[in-house]
Short mmCIF file of C-alpha atoms in Angstrom, two decimals:
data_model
loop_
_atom_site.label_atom_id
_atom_site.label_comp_id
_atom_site.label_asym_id
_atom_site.label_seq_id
_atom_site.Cartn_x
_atom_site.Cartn_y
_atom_site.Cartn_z
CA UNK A 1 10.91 18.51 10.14
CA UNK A 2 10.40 19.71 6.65
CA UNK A 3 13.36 18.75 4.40
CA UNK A 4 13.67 17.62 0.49
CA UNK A 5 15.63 14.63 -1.05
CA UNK A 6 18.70 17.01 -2.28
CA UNK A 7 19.24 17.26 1.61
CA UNK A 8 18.71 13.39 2.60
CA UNK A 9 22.19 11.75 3.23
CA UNK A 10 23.57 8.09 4.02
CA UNK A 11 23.84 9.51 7.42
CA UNK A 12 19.82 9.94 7.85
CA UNK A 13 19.59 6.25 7.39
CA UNK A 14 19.95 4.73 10.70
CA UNK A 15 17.69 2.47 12.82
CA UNK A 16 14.73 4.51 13.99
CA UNK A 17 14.57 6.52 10.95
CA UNK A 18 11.51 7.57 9.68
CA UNK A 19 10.54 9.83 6.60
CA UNK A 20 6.98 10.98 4.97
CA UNK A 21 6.72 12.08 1.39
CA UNK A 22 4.03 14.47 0.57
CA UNK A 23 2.85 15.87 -2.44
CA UNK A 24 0.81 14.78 -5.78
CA UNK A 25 3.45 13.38 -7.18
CA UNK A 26 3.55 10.03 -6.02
CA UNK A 27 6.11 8.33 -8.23
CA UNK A 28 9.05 9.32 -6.11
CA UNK A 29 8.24 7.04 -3.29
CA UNK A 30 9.06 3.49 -4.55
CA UNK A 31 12.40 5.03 -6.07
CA UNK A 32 13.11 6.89 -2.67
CA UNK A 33 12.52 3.36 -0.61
CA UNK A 34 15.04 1.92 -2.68
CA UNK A 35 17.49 4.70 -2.35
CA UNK A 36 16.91 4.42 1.56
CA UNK A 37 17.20 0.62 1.73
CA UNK A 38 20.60 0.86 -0.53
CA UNK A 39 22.29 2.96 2.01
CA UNK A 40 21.61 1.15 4.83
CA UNK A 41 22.77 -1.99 3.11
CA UNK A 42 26.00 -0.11 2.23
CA UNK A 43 26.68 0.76 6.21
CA UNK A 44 26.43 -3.49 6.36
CA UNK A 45 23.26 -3.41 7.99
CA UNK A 46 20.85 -6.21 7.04
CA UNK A 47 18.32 -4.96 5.70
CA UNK A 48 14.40 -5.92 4.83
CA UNK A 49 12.25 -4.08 2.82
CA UNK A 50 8.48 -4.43 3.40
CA UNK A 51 5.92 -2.64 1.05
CA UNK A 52 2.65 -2.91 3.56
CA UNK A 53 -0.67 -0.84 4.70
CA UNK A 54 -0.82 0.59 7.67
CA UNK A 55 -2.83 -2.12 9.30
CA UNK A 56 -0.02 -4.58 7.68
CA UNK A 57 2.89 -2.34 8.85
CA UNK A 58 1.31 -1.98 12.79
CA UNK A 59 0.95 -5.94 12.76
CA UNK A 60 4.23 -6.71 11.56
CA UNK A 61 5.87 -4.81 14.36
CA UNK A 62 3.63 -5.92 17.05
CA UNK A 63 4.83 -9.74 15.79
CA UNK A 64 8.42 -8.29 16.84
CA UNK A 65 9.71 -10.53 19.45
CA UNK A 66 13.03 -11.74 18.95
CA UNK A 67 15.43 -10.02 21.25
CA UNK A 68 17.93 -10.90 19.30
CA UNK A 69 17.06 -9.66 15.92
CA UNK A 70 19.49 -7.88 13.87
CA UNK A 71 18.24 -7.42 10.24
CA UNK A 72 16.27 -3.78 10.24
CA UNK A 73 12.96 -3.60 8.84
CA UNK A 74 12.22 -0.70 6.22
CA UNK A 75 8.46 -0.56 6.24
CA UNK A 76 7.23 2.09 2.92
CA UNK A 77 3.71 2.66 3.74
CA UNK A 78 1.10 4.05 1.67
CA UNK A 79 -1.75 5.96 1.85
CA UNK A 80 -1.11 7.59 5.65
CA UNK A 81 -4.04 9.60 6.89
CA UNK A 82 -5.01 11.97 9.45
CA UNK A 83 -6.77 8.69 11.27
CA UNK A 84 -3.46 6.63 11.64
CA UNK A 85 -1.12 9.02 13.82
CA UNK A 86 -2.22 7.87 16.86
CA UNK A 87 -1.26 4.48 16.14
CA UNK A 88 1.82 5.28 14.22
CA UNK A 89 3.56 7.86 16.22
CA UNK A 90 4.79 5.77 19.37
CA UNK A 91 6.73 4.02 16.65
CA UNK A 92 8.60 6.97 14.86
CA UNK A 93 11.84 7.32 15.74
CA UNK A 94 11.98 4.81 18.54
CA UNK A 95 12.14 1.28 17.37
CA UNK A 96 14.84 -0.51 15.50
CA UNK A 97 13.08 -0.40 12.80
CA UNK A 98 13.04 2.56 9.43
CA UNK A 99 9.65 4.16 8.29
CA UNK A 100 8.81 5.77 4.57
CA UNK A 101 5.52 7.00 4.74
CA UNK A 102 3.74 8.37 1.87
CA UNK A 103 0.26 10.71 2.11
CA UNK A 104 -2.65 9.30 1.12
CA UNK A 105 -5.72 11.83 -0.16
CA UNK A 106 -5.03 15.31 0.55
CA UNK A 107 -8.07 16.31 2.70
CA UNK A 108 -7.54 13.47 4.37
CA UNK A 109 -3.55 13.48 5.49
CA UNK A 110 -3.86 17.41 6.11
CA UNK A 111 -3.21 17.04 9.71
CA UNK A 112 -0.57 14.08 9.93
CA UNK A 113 0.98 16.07 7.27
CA UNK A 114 1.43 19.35 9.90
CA UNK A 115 2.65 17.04 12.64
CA UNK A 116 5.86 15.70 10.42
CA UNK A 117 6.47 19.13 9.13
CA UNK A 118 6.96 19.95 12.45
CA UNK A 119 8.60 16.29 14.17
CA UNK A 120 11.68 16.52 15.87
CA UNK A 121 13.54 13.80 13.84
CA UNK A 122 11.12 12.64 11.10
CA UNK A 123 12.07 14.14 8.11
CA UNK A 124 8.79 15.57 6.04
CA UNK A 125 9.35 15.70 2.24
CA UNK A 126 8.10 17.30 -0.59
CA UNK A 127 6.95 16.03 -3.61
CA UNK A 128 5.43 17.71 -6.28
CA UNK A 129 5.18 17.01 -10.40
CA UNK A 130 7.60 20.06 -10.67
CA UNK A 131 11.34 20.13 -12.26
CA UNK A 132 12.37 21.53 -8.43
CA UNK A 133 11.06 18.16 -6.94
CA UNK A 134 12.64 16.00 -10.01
CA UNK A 135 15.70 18.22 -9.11
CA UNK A 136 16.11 17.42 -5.75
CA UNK A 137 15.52 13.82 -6.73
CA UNK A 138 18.56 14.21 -9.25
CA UNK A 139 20.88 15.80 -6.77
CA UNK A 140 19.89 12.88 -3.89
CA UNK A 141 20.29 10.21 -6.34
CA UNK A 142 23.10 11.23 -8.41
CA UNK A 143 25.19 13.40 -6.70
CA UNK A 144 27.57 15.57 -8.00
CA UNK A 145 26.25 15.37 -11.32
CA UNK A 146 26.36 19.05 -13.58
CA UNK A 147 23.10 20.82 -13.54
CA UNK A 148 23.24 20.36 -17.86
CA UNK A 149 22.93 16.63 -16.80
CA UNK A 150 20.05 17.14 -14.33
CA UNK A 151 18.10 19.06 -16.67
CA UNK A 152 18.81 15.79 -19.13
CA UNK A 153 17.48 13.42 -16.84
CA UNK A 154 14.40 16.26 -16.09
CA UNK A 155 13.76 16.29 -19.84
CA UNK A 156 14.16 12.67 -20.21
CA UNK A 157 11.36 11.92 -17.80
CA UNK A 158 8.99 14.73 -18.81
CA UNK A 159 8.70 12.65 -22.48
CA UNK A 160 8.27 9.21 -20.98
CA UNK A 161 5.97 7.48 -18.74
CA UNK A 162 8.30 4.85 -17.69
CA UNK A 163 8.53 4.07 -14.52
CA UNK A 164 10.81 6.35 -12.08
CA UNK A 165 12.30 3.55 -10.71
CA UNK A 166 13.29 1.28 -13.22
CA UNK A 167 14.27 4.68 -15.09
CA UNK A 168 17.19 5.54 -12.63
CA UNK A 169 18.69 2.69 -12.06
CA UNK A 170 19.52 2.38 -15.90
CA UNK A 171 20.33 6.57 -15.80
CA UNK A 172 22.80 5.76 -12.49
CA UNK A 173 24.00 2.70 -14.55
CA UNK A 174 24.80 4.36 -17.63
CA UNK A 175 26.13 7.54 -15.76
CA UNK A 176 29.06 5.02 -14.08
CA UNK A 177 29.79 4.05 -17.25
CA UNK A 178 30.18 7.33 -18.85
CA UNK A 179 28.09 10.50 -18.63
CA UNK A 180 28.30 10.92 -22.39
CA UNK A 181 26.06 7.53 -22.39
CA UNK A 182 23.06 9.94 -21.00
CA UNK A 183 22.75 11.30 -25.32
CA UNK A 184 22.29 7.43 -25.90
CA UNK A 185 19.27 6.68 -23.45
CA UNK A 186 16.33 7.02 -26.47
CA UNK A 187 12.83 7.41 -24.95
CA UNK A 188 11.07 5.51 -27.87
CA UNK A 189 9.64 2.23 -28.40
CA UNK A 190 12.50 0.66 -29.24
CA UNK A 191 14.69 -0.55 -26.31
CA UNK A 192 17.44 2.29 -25.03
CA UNK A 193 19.63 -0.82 -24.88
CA UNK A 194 19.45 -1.04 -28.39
CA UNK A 195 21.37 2.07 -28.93
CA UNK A 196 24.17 1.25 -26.62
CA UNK A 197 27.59 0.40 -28.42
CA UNK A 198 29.41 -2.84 -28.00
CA UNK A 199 31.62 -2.01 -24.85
CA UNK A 200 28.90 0.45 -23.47
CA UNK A 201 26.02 -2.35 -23.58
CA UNK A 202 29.10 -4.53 -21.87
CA UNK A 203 29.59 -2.60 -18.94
CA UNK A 204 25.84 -1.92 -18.61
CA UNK A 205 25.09 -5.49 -18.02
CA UNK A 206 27.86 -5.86 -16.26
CA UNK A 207 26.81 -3.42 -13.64
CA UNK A 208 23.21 -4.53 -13.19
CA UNK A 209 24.53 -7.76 -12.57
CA UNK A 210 26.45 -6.62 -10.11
CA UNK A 211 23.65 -4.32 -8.42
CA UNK A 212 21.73 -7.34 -8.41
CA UNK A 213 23.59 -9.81 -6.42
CA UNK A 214 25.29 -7.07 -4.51
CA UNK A 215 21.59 -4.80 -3.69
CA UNK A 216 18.78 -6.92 -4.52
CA UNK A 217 17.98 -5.01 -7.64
CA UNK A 218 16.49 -7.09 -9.96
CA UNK A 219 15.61 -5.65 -13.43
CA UNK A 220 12.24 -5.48 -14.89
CA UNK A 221 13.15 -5.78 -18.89
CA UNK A 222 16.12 -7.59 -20.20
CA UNK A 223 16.66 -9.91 -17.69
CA UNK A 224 19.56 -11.78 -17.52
CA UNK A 225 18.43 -15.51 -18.18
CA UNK A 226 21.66 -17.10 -17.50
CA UNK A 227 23.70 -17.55 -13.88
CA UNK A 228 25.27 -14.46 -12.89
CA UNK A 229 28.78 -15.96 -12.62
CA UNK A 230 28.53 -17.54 -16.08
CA UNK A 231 27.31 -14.43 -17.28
CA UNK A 232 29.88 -12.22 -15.94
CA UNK A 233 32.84 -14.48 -17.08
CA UNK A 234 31.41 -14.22 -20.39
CA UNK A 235 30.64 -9.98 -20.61
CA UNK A 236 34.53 -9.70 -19.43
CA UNK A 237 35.65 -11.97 -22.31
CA UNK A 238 33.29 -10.50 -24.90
CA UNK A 239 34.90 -6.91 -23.67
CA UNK A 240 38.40 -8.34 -24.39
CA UNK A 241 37.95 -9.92 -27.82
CA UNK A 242 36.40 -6.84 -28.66
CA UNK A 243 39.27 -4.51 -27.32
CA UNK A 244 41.46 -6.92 -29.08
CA UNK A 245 39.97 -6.50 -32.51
CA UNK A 246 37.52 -9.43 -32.96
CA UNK A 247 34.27 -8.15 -33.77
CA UNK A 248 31.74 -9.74 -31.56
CA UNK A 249 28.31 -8.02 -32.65
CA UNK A 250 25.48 -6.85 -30.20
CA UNK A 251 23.56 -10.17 -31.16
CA UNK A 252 25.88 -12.42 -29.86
CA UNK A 253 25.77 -11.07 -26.03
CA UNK A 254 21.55 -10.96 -26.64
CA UNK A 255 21.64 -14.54 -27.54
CA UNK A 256 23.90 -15.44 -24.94
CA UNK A 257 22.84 -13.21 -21.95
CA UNK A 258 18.81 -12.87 -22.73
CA UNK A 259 18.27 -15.98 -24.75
CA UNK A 260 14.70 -14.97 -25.84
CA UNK A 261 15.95 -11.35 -27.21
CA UNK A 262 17.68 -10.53 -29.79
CA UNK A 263 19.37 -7.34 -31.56
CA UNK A 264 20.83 -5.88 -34.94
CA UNK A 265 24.53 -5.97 -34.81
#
């Protein structure tokens, strides 16, 4: 059925869900697998995510065997053509496991692309290199944020080539640590981290950590080099001294946390 992110809810993400984004604006899928594994981790479902080719994806689930499985497998498959709905169809919507198909060339997924629009229960979405489809994105990602912060994040993305993905998990981080953060996140060379205050640049790594151990998420840039325990005992101090008066400077949590990096206090 034809749908858009804005409208995708936790309660779409069951076992035997399946989703196809289509559109020239590819970028949205890795992001959108994410969002769809996160939320079935967050109902306490185990949960494995698999990015695979079609062939890859069909031979995974004819290994399926165990009875007694109980993780759920989130296959995000690229490149779906016109020539794989045969094979793929049995599959949608009754197995145990999740599906996030993406459309491969455009004369060549015309015809897959007209059978989701039109499935039952598959949900068929668009995705276009337009503000509505970055929109939609906003509102299924961060929701219940003001439209003056949407077009933020829109303008934020339209002057940078980073990667979508990496890109909103630092805008969700920074957004639970204060919306007013957004006016800090500097598309430039120079590190958006480095423009974070003290407490701000605290609670940033603090969440990430947490994301991490809690989601999976590891971070691309700015990894934390240390154990996560050590390193969270030691961002909740720094955030005290600091409260309490005692200057710590930026460059002591970079040479503690990152090792390698460093930063202007």
């Amino acid at each position: 059925m034809k749908s858009d992110f804005r409208h995708i809810q936790s309660k779409h993400m069951n076992a035997g869900s399946a989703f196809y984004l289509y559109g020239n604006y590819k970028k949205t899928f890795a992001v959108f697998c994410d969002f769809v594994c996160e939320q079935l981790q967050q109902k306490g479902l185990k949960t494995a995510l698999h990015f695979c080719s079609v062939s890859e994806c069909l031979d995974s689930i004819n290994e399926q065997c165990d009875l007694f499985e109980t993780k759920i497998h989130c296959f995000c498959v690229r490149n779906v053509e016109d020539r794989h709905w045969e094979k793929l169809a049995p599959f949608l919507n009754e197995s145990s496991n999740v599906f996030v198909l993406e459309s491969g060339d455009y004369a060549k997924s015309k015809k897959i692309t007209q059978h989701l629009l039109t499935h039952e229960t598959a949900f068929a979405l668009a995705s276009f290199r337009n503000d509505i489809t970055l929109r939609s994105l906003c509102q299924m990602l961060l929701p219940g944020i003001s439209t003056s912060i949407a077009n933020e994040i829109i303008r934020i993305i339209g002057e940078t080539d980073e990667d979508p993905r990496s890109f909103f998990r630092k805008i969700s981080l920074l957004l639970e640590i204060d919306p007013n953060c957004l006016k800090e996140y500097v598309v430039q060379e120079r590190s958006f981290m480095e423009e974070l205050d003290f407490i701000p640049l605290v609670r940033y790594c603090l969440q990430s950590i947490l994301r991490e151990e809690v989601f999976e998420k590891k971070q691309t840039e700015h990894r934390i080099t240390i154990p996560a325990e050590r390193a969270l005992r030691l961002l909740l101090a720094a955030e005290i001294r600091q409260k309490l008066g005692l200057e710590m400077g930026k460059s002591y949590l970079y040479g503690e946390l990152f090792l390698t990096s460093r930063a202007q206090s």
